[in-house]
Amino acid sequence: MKLFLFSIICFSILSFSNGKSARPIPPVRAVNLGGWLVTEGWIKPSLFDGIPNKDFLDGTSVQLKSVTVGKYLSAENGGGTIIVANRTTASDWETFTVKTEELVSADYEGDGGWGNDNPSVFLLNITGRMQGEYQVTNGYGPRLAPKVMKEHWNTFIVEKDFIFIKKVGLNAVRIPVGWWIAHDPSPPKPFVGGSLQALDNAFSWAEKYGIKIIVDLHCAPGSQNGWEHSGSRDSSQEWGQTDDNIQQTVQVIDFLAARSIHPACLVLTVLLSSGYAKSPSLFAVALINEPLAPGVSVQNLTKYYKAGYDAVRKHSPTAYVVLANRLGPSEPRELFRLANGMTRSVIDVHFYSLFSDIYKGLTVQQNIEYIYNNRTAHLRELTTSNGPLILVGEWVAELLLKNATKQDIQRYGKAQLQVYGHATFGWAYWCLEMWTSIGVWSG
Ligand SMILES: *[C@@H]1O[C@H](CO)[C@@H](O)[C@H](O)[C@H]1NC(C)=O
Ligand SMILES: *[C@@H]1O[C@H](CO)[C@@H](O)[C@H](O)[C@H]1NC(C)=O
Ligand SMILES: *[C@@H]1O[C@H](CO)[C@@H](O)[C@H](O)[C@H]1NC(C)=O
Ligand SMILES: *[C@@H]1O[C@H](CO)[C@@H](O)[C@H](O)[C@H]1NC(C)=O
Ligand SMILES: *[C@@H]1O[C@H](CO)[C@@H](O)[C@H](O)[C@H]1NC(C)=O
C-alpha cells in the first residue's frame, strides 16, 4: 500500500513535468570512469604486473611456424577437422586463441634435441593479446584476484575525483559496469565480487557533489562485440543469440535500475522505506555498450531494448534509457522507430575519429575541419525535433597523427566540445584518466 501510494505520487509529479523527449537542462557534460569497474589493460597496465606467467592470458593469439618445413600450423577449414602444417602465410585460421597445448596433440617421444631439424619445434609468434576483466581475474586466479581487484576499485577512483569533476564544470559521470555486478558478492568464475560496493561509493559521492550518474552496461553476458572491454574471454561474441541470454541481461538491468529514484521522490522514499535509501543520482541507464553488427542483429537488439526499457520503467518513471547504436555495418537511424515509442529515450553514438584508415594522412587542420563539417553533419542526421535525444557517449581528444603538439590537441578538443555541445542529451568524454593527462580543459 505504501509503495502503491508512493508510485502514484511520483508518477503524477513526473508526468506533468516531462514531455516525451524532455532534454536534460543543463545538458549532460560527462566523463567516463573507464578502466575502473571494467578492466582495460591500456588504461592501467600495472594492474597486470603481478600475474605470474602472464604471456598466455586468455585470448592471446599465437601463430606456430614449423622450423623444418617453414610453414604455419593451421586449423584446416577454420577448425572442426584436422590440424595441418602446410600454410605459407598466417591469417585467421592460422592464428590460435584458447590454450595451444589443448589444441595440438603432443605425441612426440622426445630425444631429438631441440634443433632446427626437429619437426616438433615450432617458432611461436604472439600476434594479439587481450587485457580485460576476464583476463585479469583469471590470470590472478581465485585466491589473489579478489584482493587485487578490491585494491584497484578502492584506489583508482576516489572521492577526490568527484571533487575534481565538479570543479572542472562537469555535471555527470558515465560508469561502465560488467554483468557480473548483479551477482555480487559471488559472481561466476573467474569474475570476483566487490565492484558493487565501489558503485555504491560512486553513488554516495555523486549525491554529495551533485553529479549525475549514467550507469552503462559495458559487458553483457557472452560479450556483445568480442572486445576486451566487454569482458570477452577470447574474442568470441555470443551475446543476443538466445532468448535466455537476453533475459539474463534484462535481469542485470532490472538489478541496476532498482537503485534509481527521482529526486522529487527521495523524501518520500526516506519517509516510507526502511532499509537502503535509493540514490537520486541514477540519471540514466545505458542498456548495452557498443553492440557490434553483424554478430548482433537489429531484431534481437530491439527485443532486448524493449525488455530492458520495461525493466528500467518498472523502477523509475524518469531515468533516461540509453540505446546504443550498433557499430559495424548499420544505419544511424535504425533504432529511431523503436526509440520514438519510448519516453525519455536516448540514442548513444561514439565519435572516435582515429580508428580508421580514413583519418590516415590528415593534418591537424584537416582533423579539425572533419569535426566541424563531418561530425556536425553526422549529428544533424541524428537530430530530429520530436525524436530521441542524442548522446555522444564516447569521444577523445586524440589524433591518429603522432606528432601533434599540445596546442594542436587542445584546438582539436575544443572543436569537439563546440560541435558535441549541440548533442541534445549531451556528451561523455573517454575517459577520466585521459581528461586529466591531456588538459584540453584547462583554458
Ligand atoms: C594442406 O593439407 C591438407 C590436408 O592434406 C590439404 O587438404 C590442403 O589442401 C593443404 N593446403 C595447402 C595450402 O597446401
Ligand atoms: C610474427 O608476426 C609478425 C607480424 O605479423 C610477422 O612479421 C613475422 O613474420 C611473424 N613471425 C613468425 C615466425 O611467424
Ligand atoms: C536472434 O535470436 C534468435 C533466437 O531468439 C536466434 O535464433 C538467432 O540466431 C539470433 N540472431 C543472432 C544474429 O544472434
Ligand atoms: C567529410 O565530408 C566531406 C563533404 O561531405 C566529404 O567529401 C569527405 O569525404 C568527408 N571526410 C571523411 C574523412 O569522411
Ligand atoms: C607531422 O607528420 C606529418 C607526416 O606524418 C608531416 O607532414 C608534418 O609536417 C609533421 N608536423 C610536424 C609539426 O612535425
XYZ file of C-alpha atoms and ligand atoms in Angstrom:
513
model
C 0.000 0.000 0.000
C 2.779 2.410 0.940
C 4.605 1.561 -2.246
C 1.435 1.985 -4.285
C 0.748 5.426 -2.852
C 4.337 6.363 -3.395
C 4.243 5.330 -7.033
C 1.053 7.269 -7.684
C 2.519 10.429 -6.186
C 5.768 10.064 -8.081
C 4.065 9.382 -11.374
C 1.825 12.382 -11.006
C 4.705 14.693 -10.112
C 6.646 13.470 -13.084
C 4.025 13.097 -15.740
C 3.354 16.821 -15.574
C 6.959 17.801 -15.608
C 8.251 15.780 -18.541
C 7.461 15.616 -22.202
C 8.338 12.724 -24.432
C 11.870 13.755 -25.239
C 12.458 16.215 -22.421
C 16.021 17.408 -22.731
C 18.087 17.459 -19.605
C 18.737 21.039 -18.514
C 21.602 21.684 -18.476
C 22.704 19.036 -20.963
C 24.998 16.252 -19.813
C 28.684 17.151 -19.670
C 30.179 13.903 -18.500
C 33.380 11.989 -18.241
C 33.553 8.198 -18.460
C 35.022 6.401 -15.474
C 36.753 3.969 -17.841
C 39.105 1.283 -16.576
C 37.556 1.221 -13.125
C 34.791 -1.380 -12.714
C 35.584 -2.872 -16.127
C 39.257 -3.534 -16.716
C 41.031 -2.290 -19.833
C 44.741 -3.025 -19.677
C 45.867 0.048 -21.622
C 44.288 2.393 -19.087
C 46.204 0.864 -16.174
C 48.857 -1.592 -17.403
C 50.291 -2.083 -13.911
C 47.132 -3.932 -12.885
C 48.546 -6.954 -14.733
C 52.060 -6.700 -13.263
C 51.553 -9.245 -10.514
C 50.218 -12.054 -12.708
C 52.699 -14.933 -12.889
C 53.389 -16.344 -16.395
C 51.226 -13.693 -17.997
C 52.336 -14.341 -21.582
C 49.397 -16.644 -22.184
C 46.402 -14.954 -20.680
C 43.036 -15.879 -22.166
C 42.520 -14.507 -25.622
C 46.189 -14.430 -26.619
C 46.591 -15.157 -30.328
C 49.585 -17.223 -31.378
C 50.947 -18.422 -34.690
C 53.108 -21.523 -34.869
C 55.617 -21.993 -37.673
C 57.369 -25.315 -38.142
C 61.119 -24.724 -38.417
C 61.752 -27.810 -40.557
C 59.133 -27.135 -43.214
C 58.935 -23.377 -42.654
C 55.138 -23.421 -42.723
C 52.365 -22.473 -40.332
C 50.204 -24.762 -38.290
C 46.597 -24.379 -39.321
C 43.134 -25.455 -38.273
C 42.028 -26.846 -41.628
C 38.800 -25.197 -42.814
C 38.858 -22.972 -39.746
C 38.540 -25.787 -37.247
C 36.493 -28.872 -36.572
C 38.632 -31.178 -38.689
C 42.397 -31.695 -38.792
C 45.393 -29.604 -37.791
C 47.885 -29.266 -40.656
C 51.289 -27.608 -41.014
C 51.287 -26.537 -44.644
C 50.336 -22.849 -44.728
C 52.855 -20.419 -46.178
C 51.187 -17.387 -44.623
C 49.357 -16.948 -41.370
C 45.958 -15.294 -41.186
C 42.800 -16.105 -39.241
C 42.769 -19.887 -39.336
C 46.462 -19.949 -38.640
C 46.045 -17.828 -35.528
C 45.098 -19.740 -32.395
C 43.352 -18.375 -29.317
C 42.356 -20.525 -26.071
C 45.370 -22.805 -24.927
C 47.664 -24.204 -27.554
C 48.513 -27.399 -25.718
C 44.865 -28.340 -25.751
C 44.626 -27.945 -29.475
C 47.770 -29.589 -30.721
C 48.265 -33.238 -29.888
C 51.554 -33.941 -28.154
C 52.725 -37.402 -29.096
C 56.425 -36.709 -29.520
C 58.564 -39.249 -27.725
C 61.481 -36.941 -27.099
C 65.187 -37.452 -27.534
C 65.637 -35.473 -30.738
C 67.184 -32.390 -29.210
C 65.572 -29.018 -29.915
C 67.439 -28.196 -33.137
C 66.117 -26.679 -36.348
C 65.869 -30.166 -37.872
C 63.325 -31.291 -35.348
C 59.795 -31.343 -36.836
C 58.248 -30.867 -33.417
C 59.917 -27.498 -32.935
C 57.750 -24.502 -33.826
C 58.501 -20.791 -33.833
C 55.861 -19.119 -31.754
C 54.593 -15.655 -32.508
C 52.212 -13.798 -30.238
C 50.128 -11.607 -32.536
C 47.426 -10.378 -30.213
C 46.644 -10.024 -26.528
C 43.551 -9.197 -24.555
C 43.670 -7.353 -21.257
C 40.125 -7.199 -19.973
C 38.305 -8.204 -16.813
C 38.236 -11.877 -17.788
C 41.992 -11.922 -18.334
C 42.945 -10.057 -15.172
C 40.725 -12.098 -12.873
C 41.504 -15.452 -14.465
C 45.189 -14.514 -14.580
C 45.402 -13.844 -10.851
C 43.098 -16.723 -10.005
C 40.531 -17.111 -7.218
C 43.000 -16.596 -4.361
C 44.659 -13.358 -5.488
C 42.091 -11.756 -7.804
C 39.644 -10.614 -5.086
C 42.461 -8.847 -3.223
C 43.990 -7.224 -6.308
C 40.658 -6.058 -7.694
C 39.472 -4.696 -4.371
C 42.654 -2.670 -4.056
C 42.156 -1.369 -7.624
C 38.488 -0.454 -7.078
C 39.326 1.333 -3.820
C 42.141 3.419 -5.246
C 41.566 4.046 -8.962
C 38.517 6.267 -8.457
C 38.149 8.026 -5.118
C 36.094 10.846 -3.617
C 38.756 13.355 -4.714
C 37.929 12.536 -8.336
C 34.341 13.650 -7.840
C 35.580 16.905 -6.330
C 37.763 17.368 -9.418
C 34.878 16.538 -11.775
C 32.707 19.127 -10.069
C 35.495 21.700 -10.084
C 36.144 21.499 -13.827
C 32.464 22.076 -14.514
C 31.285 18.612 -15.462
C 27.860 17.552 -14.242
C 27.763 13.793 -14.777
C 29.754 10.573 -14.972
C 29.162 7.560 -17.190
C 30.170 4.431 -15.296
C 30.895 1.250 -17.277
C 29.924 -1.898 -15.363
C 30.006 -5.611 -16.155
C 27.040 -8.005 -15.994
C 28.667 -9.847 -13.078
C 27.982 -6.863 -10.781
C 24.406 -8.128 -10.471
C 25.774 -11.352 -8.951
C 27.845 -9.620 -6.310
C 29.301 -10.825 -3.929
C 29.818 -14.180 -5.697
C 29.720 -13.835 -9.478
C 30.503 -16.776 -11.771
C 34.224 -17.504 -12.110
C 36.633 -16.032 -12.899
C 34.926 -12.700 -12.091
C 35.127 -11.574 -8.484
C 32.766 -9.727 -6.183
C 33.197 -6.246 -4.749
C 32.507 -3.934 -7.686
C 29.008 -3.288 -6.316
C 30.464 -1.688 -3.194
C 32.585 0.546 -5.416
C 29.493 1.552 -7.415
C 27.695 2.334 -4.167
C 30.575 4.594 -3.199
C 30.267 6.401 -6.526
C 26.562 6.968 -5.818
C 27.228 8.496 -2.446
C 29.966 10.801 -3.803
C 27.753 11.757 -6.740
C 24.991 12.672 -4.351
C 27.338 14.653 -2.148
C 28.733 16.735 -5.035
C 25.617 16.960 -7.198
C 26.925 14.796 -10.039
C 24.537 12.712 -12.155
C 25.218 9.066 -12.926
C 24.738 7.199 -16.180
C 25.180 3.510 -15.415
C 26.421 1.830 -18.562
C 26.273 -1.943 -19.091
C 29.616 -2.278 -20.818
C 29.889 -6.068 -20.633
C 26.872 -8.212 -21.444
C 26.919 -11.972 -20.818
C 28.601 -13.726 -23.737
C 30.080 -10.429 -24.982
C 28.304 -8.173 -27.467
C 31.398 -7.324 -29.516
C 34.247 -9.705 -28.670
C 36.495 -6.946 -27.371
C 38.377 -6.970 -24.092
C 36.261 -4.140 -22.700
C 33.114 -6.240 -22.989
C 34.558 -8.943 -20.744
C 35.147 -11.330 -23.644
C 37.296 -14.343 -22.896
C 38.828 -14.941 -26.292
C 37.275 -12.537 -28.828
C 34.174 -14.655 -29.184
C 30.924 -12.698 -29.468
C 27.883 -14.620 -28.317
C 25.523 -12.088 -26.822
C 21.963 -11.923 -28.120
C 21.915 -15.302 -29.792
C 19.312 -16.838 -27.479
C 16.273 -15.627 -25.564
C 17.851 -16.928 -22.364
C 20.881 -14.760 -22.841
C 18.727 -11.689 -23.484
C 16.577 -12.454 -20.454
C 19.677 -12.806 -18.295
C 20.832 -9.366 -19.444
C 17.429 -7.821 -18.719
C 17.756 -9.107 -15.157
C 21.052 -7.255 -14.831
C 19.308 -4.043 -15.932
C 16.463 -4.727 -13.514
C 19.013 -5.065 -10.729
C 20.768 -1.813 -11.652
C 17.572 0.163 -12.156
C 16.229 -0.948 -8.789
C 18.620 1.648 -7.341
C 17.070 4.566 -9.149
C 14.691 7.179 -7.902
C 13.817 10.723 -8.924
C 14.954 13.492 -6.519
C 11.338 14.577 -6.099
C 10.584 11.188 -4.620
C 13.617 10.939 -2.393
C 11.949 12.487 0.627
C 9.047 10.096 0.261
C 11.413 7.197 -0.072
C 13.213 8.113 3.079
C 9.898 8.513 4.889
C 8.327 5.384 3.578
C 11.095 2.904 3.288
C 13.223 1.438 5.933
C 16.487 -0.033 4.830
C 18.566 1.029 1.872
C 17.736 4.563 0.762
C 17.820 4.632 -3.005
C 20.083 7.182 -4.590
C 18.654 10.094 -6.560
C 21.706 10.254 -8.773
C 20.897 7.396 -11.157
C 20.094 9.661 -14.020
C 20.238 7.247 -16.929
C 20.719 3.575 -17.685
C 22.647 2.655 -20.819
C 21.315 -0.781 -21.748
C 24.375 -2.071 -23.621
C 27.639 -0.604 -24.884
C 28.824 -0.928 -28.495
C 26.804 -3.889 -29.768
C 28.592 -4.973 -32.920
C 26.943 -5.820 -36.236
C 26.522 -8.195 -37.926
C 27.006 -10.509 -34.898
C 24.274 -8.572 -33.088
C 21.198 -8.341 -35.305
C 18.911 -5.336 -35.129
C 15.933 -7.662 -34.479
C 17.467 -9.275 -31.409
C 18.823 -5.990 -30.143
C 15.345 -4.481 -30.481
C 13.859 -7.349 -28.498
C 16.413 -6.688 -25.748
C 15.940 -2.915 -25.784
C 12.167 -3.298 -25.368
C 12.551 -5.616 -22.385
C 15.405 -3.551 -20.920
C 13.339 -0.382 -21.206
C 10.435 -2.033 -19.376
C 12.811 -3.216 -16.647
C 14.019 0.344 -16.079
C 10.476 1.758 -16.107
C 9.382 -0.798 -13.530
C 11.583 1.064 -11.059
C 11.777 4.574 -12.397
C 9.446 6.714 -14.490
C 12.184 9.275 -15.035
C 15.559 7.662 -15.607
C 16.644 8.218 -19.189
C 17.088 4.983 -21.111
C 20.061 4.975 -23.434
C 20.020 2.789 -26.551
C 23.414 2.419 -28.212
C 23.583 2.386 -31.975
C 25.294 -0.709 -33.364
C 28.867 -0.432 -34.567
C 29.847 -2.168 -37.778
C 27.504 -2.319 -40.776
C 24.396 -0.491 -39.541
C 22.214 2.554 -40.186
C 22.441 5.686 -37.987
C 18.640 5.875 -37.644
C 17.862 2.175 -37.409
C 16.633 2.495 -33.787
C 14.506 5.595 -34.284
C 11.178 3.846 -34.673
C 11.796 1.888 -31.511
C 13.061 4.902 -29.564
C 10.100 7.022 -30.645
C 7.758 4.630 -28.903
C 9.538 5.198 -25.606
C 9.638 8.137 -23.183
C 12.951 9.719 -22.253
C 14.884 7.572 -24.699
C 18.358 8.491 -25.854
C 20.434 7.224 -28.777
C 24.113 6.802 -27.954
C 26.767 7.286 -30.625
C 30.537 7.101 -30.253
C 32.643 9.577 -32.175
C 36.177 8.223 -32.258
C 37.866 9.876 -35.183
C 41.065 7.865 -35.340
C 40.401 4.113 -35.605
C 40.063 4.011 -39.363
C 42.186 4.458 -42.454
C 40.051 7.435 -43.490
C 41.989 9.514 -40.923
C 45.380 8.445 -42.212
C 47.434 11.324 -43.544
C 45.064 14.056 -42.319
C 46.805 17.129 -40.916
C 45.737 18.677 -37.632
C 43.756 21.307 -39.502
C 42.033 18.672 -41.640
C 41.131 16.750 -38.498
C 39.604 19.890 -37.023
C 37.674 20.543 -40.222
C 36.441 16.969 -40.135
C 34.932 17.706 -36.729
C 33.306 20.976 -37.833
C 31.994 19.620 -41.129
C 31.541 15.873 -40.979
C 30.717 15.350 -37.314
C 28.280 18.254 -37.442
C 26.615 16.517 -40.383
C 26.520 13.203 -38.512
C 24.849 14.855 -35.526
C 22.353 16.662 -37.744
C 21.352 13.421 -39.383
C 20.531 12.020 -35.943
C 18.738 15.039 -34.562
C 15.000 15.360 -35.163
C 12.613 17.711 -33.438
C 10.359 15.050 -31.966
C 12.700 12.064 -31.984
C 15.021 10.554 -29.394
C 17.695 12.598 -27.678
C 21.306 12.136 -28.735
C 24.285 11.348 -26.522
C 27.841 11.376 -27.815
C 28.704 8.775 -25.215
C 32.395 8.405 -26.031
C 34.910 10.674 -27.729
C 38.561 11.568 -27.234
C 40.920 14.459 -27.910
C 43.352 12.096 -29.548
C 44.584 12.160 -33.124
C 45.857 9.393 -35.342
C 48.626 11.834 -36.231
C 51.541 11.074 -33.950
C 53.391 14.374 -33.834
C 50.598 16.715 -32.740
C 51.586 19.363 -30.222
C 49.723 20.079 -27.004
C 48.194 23.180 -28.609
C 47.030 21.076 -31.571
C 45.339 18.636 -29.231
C 43.678 21.454 -27.341
C 42.349 23.033 -30.523
C 41.076 19.635 -31.626
C 39.449 19.062 -28.237
C 37.789 22.477 -28.287
C 36.387 21.894 -31.765
C 34.752 18.726 -30.464
C 33.405 20.444 -27.352
C 31.828 23.025 -29.588
C 30.260 20.547 -32.018
C 29.175 17.913 -29.498
C 27.748 20.719 -27.386
C 24.821 20.532 -29.839
C 24.020 16.941 -28.937
C 20.517 17.122 -27.450
C 21.247 14.890 -24.456
C 24.920 15.774 -24.103
C 28.308 14.106 -24.257
C 30.718 11.982 -22.238
C 34.477 12.111 -22.699
C 36.532 8.880 -22.712
C 37.916 8.842 -20.072
C 38.866 10.478 -16.746
C 42.493 9.262 -16.992
C 42.945 10.980 -20.357
C 40.960 14.053 -19.367
C 43.463 14.750 -16.639
C 46.546 13.987 -18.710
C 45.662 15.835 -21.924
C 44.482 19.007 -20.213
C 42.242 20.243 -23.038
C 40.048 21.755 -20.442
C 42.486 23.973 -18.649
C 41.542 27.029 -20.741
C 47.145 -28.739 -46.507
O 46.914 -30.106 -46.222
C 45.535 -30.519 -46.272
C 45.463 -31.989 -45.817
O 46.344 -32.777 -46.549
C 45.009 -30.328 -47.699
O 43.641 -30.694 -47.761
C 45.157 -28.836 -48.074
O 44.772 -28.641 -49.424
C 46.634 -28.396 -47.904
N 46.700 -26.940 -48.085
C 47.723 -26.362 -48.731
C 47.667 -24.854 -48.814
O 48.648 -26.972 -49.204
C 55.336 -12.849 -36.403
O 54.333 -11.853 -36.717
C 54.857 -10.734 -37.400
C 53.723 -9.737 -37.542
O 52.571 -10.335 -38.080
C 55.440 -11.168 -38.759
O 56.014 -10.072 -39.397
C 56.513 -12.247 -38.502
O 56.983 -12.731 -39.750
C 55.949 -13.391 -37.698
N 57.000 -14.352 -37.361
C 56.809 -15.675 -37.415
C 57.966 -16.508 -37.001
O 55.752 -16.171 -37.774
C 18.439 -13.955 -32.781
O 17.710 -14.724 -31.845
C 17.237 -15.983 -32.321
C 16.534 -16.692 -31.186
O 15.712 -15.865 -30.481
C 18.389 -16.823 -32.800
O 17.887 -18.000 -33.394
C 19.222 -16.052 -33.816
O 20.379 -16.802 -34.161
C 19.661 -14.720 -33.235
N 20.425 -13.959 -34.224
C 21.682 -13.528 -33.977
C 22.340 -12.792 -35.097
O 22.246 -13.706 -32.918
C 33.823 14.782 -44.916
O 32.760 15.372 -45.626
C 33.118 15.784 -46.943
C 31.980 16.599 -47.518
O 30.759 15.954 -47.326
C 33.441 14.551 -47.752
O 33.792 14.894 -49.083
C 34.621 13.839 -47.091
O 34.917 12.633 -47.755
C 34.318 13.538 -45.636
N 35.549 13.088 -44.996
C 35.695 11.875 -44.471
C 37.036 11.560 -43.908
O 34.786 11.060 -44.408
C 53.837 15.627 -38.650
O 53.934 14.495 -39.503
C 53.390 14.683 -40.794
C 53.517 13.387 -41.569
O 53.198 12.297 -40.770
C 54.120 15.816 -41.506
O 53.530 16.035 -42.771
C 54.048 17.080 -40.666
O 54.818 18.103 -41.261
C 54.557 16.825 -39.252
N 54.328 18.009 -38.456
C 55.218 18.476 -37.602
C 54.809 19.679 -36.795
O 56.309 17.959 -37.414
